[in-house]
Each structure stands twice: as C-alpha cells, then as structure tokens.
PDB file of C-alpha atoms in Angstrom:
ATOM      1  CA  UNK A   1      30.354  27.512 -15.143  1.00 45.00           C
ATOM      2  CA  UNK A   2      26.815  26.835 -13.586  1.00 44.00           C
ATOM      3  CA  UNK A   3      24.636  25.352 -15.771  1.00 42.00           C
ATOM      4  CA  UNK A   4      20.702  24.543 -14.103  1.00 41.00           C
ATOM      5  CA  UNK A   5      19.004  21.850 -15.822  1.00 39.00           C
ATOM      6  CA  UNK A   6      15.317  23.182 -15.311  1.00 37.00           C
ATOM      7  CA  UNK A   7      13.689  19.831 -15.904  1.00 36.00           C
ATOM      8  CA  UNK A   8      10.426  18.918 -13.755  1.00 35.00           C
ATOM      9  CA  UNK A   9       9.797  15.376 -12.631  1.00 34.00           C
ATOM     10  CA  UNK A  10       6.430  14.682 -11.202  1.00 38.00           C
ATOM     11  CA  UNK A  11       6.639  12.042  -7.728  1.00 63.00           C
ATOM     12  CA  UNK A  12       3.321  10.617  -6.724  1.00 86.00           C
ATOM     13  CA  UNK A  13       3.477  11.932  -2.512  1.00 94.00           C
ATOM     14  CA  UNK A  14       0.744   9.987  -0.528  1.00 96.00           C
ATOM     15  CA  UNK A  15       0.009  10.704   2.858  1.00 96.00           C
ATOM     16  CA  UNK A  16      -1.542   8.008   6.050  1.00 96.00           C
ATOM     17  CA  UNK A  17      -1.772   4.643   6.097  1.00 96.00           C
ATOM     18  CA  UNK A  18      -4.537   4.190   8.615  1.00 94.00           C
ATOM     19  CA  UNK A  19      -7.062   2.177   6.739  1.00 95.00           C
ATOM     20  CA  UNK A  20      -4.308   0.209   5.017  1.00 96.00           C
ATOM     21  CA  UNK A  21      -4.803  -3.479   6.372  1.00 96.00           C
ATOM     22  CA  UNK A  22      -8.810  -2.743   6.279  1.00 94.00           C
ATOM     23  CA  UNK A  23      -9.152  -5.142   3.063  1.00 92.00           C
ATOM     24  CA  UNK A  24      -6.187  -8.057   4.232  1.00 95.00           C
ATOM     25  CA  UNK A  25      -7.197 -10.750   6.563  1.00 95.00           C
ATOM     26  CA  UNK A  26      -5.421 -10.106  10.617  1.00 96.00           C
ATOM     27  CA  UNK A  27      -2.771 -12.636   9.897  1.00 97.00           C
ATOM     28  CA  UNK A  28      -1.536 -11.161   6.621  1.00 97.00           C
ATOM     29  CA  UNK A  29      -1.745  -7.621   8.248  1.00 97.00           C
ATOM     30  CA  UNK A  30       0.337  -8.547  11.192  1.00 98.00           C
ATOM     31  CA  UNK A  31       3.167 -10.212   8.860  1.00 98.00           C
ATOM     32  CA  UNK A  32       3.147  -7.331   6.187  1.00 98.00           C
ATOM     33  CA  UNK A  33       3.338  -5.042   9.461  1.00 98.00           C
ATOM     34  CA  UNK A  34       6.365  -6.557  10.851  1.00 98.00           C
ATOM     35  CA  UNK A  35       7.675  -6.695   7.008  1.00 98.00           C
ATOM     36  CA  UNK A  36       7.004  -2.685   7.209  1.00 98.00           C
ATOM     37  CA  UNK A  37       8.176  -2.105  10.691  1.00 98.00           C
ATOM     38  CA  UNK A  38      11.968  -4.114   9.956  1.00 98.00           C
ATOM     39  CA  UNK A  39      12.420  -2.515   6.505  1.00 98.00           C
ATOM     40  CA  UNK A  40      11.857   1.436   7.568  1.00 98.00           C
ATOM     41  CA  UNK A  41      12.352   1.184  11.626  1.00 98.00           C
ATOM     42  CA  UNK A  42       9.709   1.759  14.275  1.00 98.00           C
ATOM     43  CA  UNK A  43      10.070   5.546  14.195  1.00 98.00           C
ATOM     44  CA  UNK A  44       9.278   6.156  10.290  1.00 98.00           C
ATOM     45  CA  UNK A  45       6.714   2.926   9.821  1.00 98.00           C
ATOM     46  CA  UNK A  46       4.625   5.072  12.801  1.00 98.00           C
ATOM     47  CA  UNK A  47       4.987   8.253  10.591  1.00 98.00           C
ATOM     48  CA  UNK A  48       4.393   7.083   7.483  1.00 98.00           C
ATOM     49  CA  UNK A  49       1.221   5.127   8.688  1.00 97.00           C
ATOM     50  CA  UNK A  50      -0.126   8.132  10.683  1.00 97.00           C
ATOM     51  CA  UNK A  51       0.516  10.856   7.947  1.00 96.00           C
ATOM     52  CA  UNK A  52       3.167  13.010   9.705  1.00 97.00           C
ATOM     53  CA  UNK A  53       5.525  12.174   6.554  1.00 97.00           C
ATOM     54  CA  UNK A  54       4.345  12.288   3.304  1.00 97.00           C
ATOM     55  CA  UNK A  55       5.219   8.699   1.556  1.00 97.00           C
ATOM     56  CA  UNK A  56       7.486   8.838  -1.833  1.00 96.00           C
ATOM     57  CA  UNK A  57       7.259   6.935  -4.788  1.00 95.00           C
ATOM     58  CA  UNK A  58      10.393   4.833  -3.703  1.00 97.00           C
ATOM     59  CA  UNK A  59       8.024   3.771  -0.322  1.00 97.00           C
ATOM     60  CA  UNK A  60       4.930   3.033  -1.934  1.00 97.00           C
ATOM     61  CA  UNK A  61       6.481   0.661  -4.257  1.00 97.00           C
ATOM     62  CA  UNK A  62       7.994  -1.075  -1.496  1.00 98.00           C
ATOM     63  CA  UNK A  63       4.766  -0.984   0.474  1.00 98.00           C
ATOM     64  CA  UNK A  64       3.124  -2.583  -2.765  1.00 97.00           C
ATOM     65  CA  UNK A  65       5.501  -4.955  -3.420  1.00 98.00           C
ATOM     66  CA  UNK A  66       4.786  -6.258   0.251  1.00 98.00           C
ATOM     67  CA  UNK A  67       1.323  -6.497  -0.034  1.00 98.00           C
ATOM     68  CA  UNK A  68       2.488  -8.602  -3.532  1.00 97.00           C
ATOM     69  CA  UNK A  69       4.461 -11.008  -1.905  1.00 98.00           C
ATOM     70  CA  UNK A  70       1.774 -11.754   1.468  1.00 98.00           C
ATOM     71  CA  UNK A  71      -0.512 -12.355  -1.574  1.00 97.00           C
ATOM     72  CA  UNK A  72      -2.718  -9.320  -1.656  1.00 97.00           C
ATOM     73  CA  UNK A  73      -3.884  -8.555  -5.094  1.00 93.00           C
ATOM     74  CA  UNK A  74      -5.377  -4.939  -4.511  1.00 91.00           C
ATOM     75  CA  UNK A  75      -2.826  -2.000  -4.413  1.00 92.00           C
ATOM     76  CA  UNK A  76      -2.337  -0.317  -1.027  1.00 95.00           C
ATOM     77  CA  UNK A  77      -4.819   2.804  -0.379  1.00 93.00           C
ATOM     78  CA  UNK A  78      -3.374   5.622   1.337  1.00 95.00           C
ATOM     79  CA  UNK A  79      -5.544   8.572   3.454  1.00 95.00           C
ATOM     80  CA  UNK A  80      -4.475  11.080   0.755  1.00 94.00           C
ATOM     81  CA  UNK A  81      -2.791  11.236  -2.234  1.00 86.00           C
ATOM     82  CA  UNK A  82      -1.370  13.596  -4.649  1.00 77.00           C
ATOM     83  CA  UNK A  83       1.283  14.881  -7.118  1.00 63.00           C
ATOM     84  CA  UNK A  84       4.329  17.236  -6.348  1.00 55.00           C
ATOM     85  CA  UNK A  85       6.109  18.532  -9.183  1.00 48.00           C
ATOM     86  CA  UNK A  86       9.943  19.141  -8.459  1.00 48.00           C
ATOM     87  CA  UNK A  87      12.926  20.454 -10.327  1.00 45.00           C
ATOM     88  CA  UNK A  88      15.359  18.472 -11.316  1.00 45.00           C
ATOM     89  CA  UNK A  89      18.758  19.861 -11.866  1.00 49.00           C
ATOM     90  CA  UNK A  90      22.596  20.100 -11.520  1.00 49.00           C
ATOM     91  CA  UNK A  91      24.704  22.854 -10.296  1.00 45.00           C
TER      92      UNK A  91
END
C-alpha cells in the first residue's frame, strides 16, 4: 500500500553571495571566508557565492551563524532571495 503524504513545506532558496562581506571589516571577511571555504569545500563555497546553486535553508543558517560567531550583528544579504514550496511525502 502507497500512501502520499501531500504536505507542502515552504524552504527559504537564496541565490549569490557577491556583496556578502560588503558591510564586515577585510579581516573578519577573510576569516569568515576561510570558515566558509573549509565547511562546504572550494567547489560549492565558489557556487554558492556566485549564484550557480541556489543556497538552502540548512546553508544560510550556517552562513549566519558564521557571521554570529566573527561578531557580525547584521544577517547575511544574499543577490536574490525567494520561497520554493515543495511536497513533502512518503511512498
């Protein structure tokens, strides 16, 4: 028996990072950027950053709580933001 649970979640997608570091003093950039760089690898941090993968909720938590813990007090701003609404279900 099949049964299709037809709930929807909403996930916030954002896209680009390039203006990121615009509001964080050089020093703090650089160390949040090798933070970045060692958590999701090389490859992705470039993606993410030039909007050629849309960034999750999971990532932009984990982007935030970087900026948290270099002591930057403003949330990250992403190029483009916006709201995907997916089905959640079971087979």
């Amino acid at each position: 028996m099949n049964t299709v649970n037809t709930n929807k979640t909403h996930e916030g997608l954002a896209q680009g990072m390039s203006n990121i570091y615009d509001e964080v003093n050089t020093s703090v950039a650089s160390a949040i950027k090798q933070d970045l760089v060692a958590h999701f690898g090389k490859g992705l941090y470039y993606h993410l950053k030039n909007g050629e993968k849309p960034i999750n909720a999971e990532q932009q938590a984990y982007i935030a709580a970087t900026f948290e813990k270099h002591g930057v007090t403003t949330p990250p701003v992403y190029d483009k933001e916006r709201s995907e609404e997916r089905r959640v279900g079971k087979e």
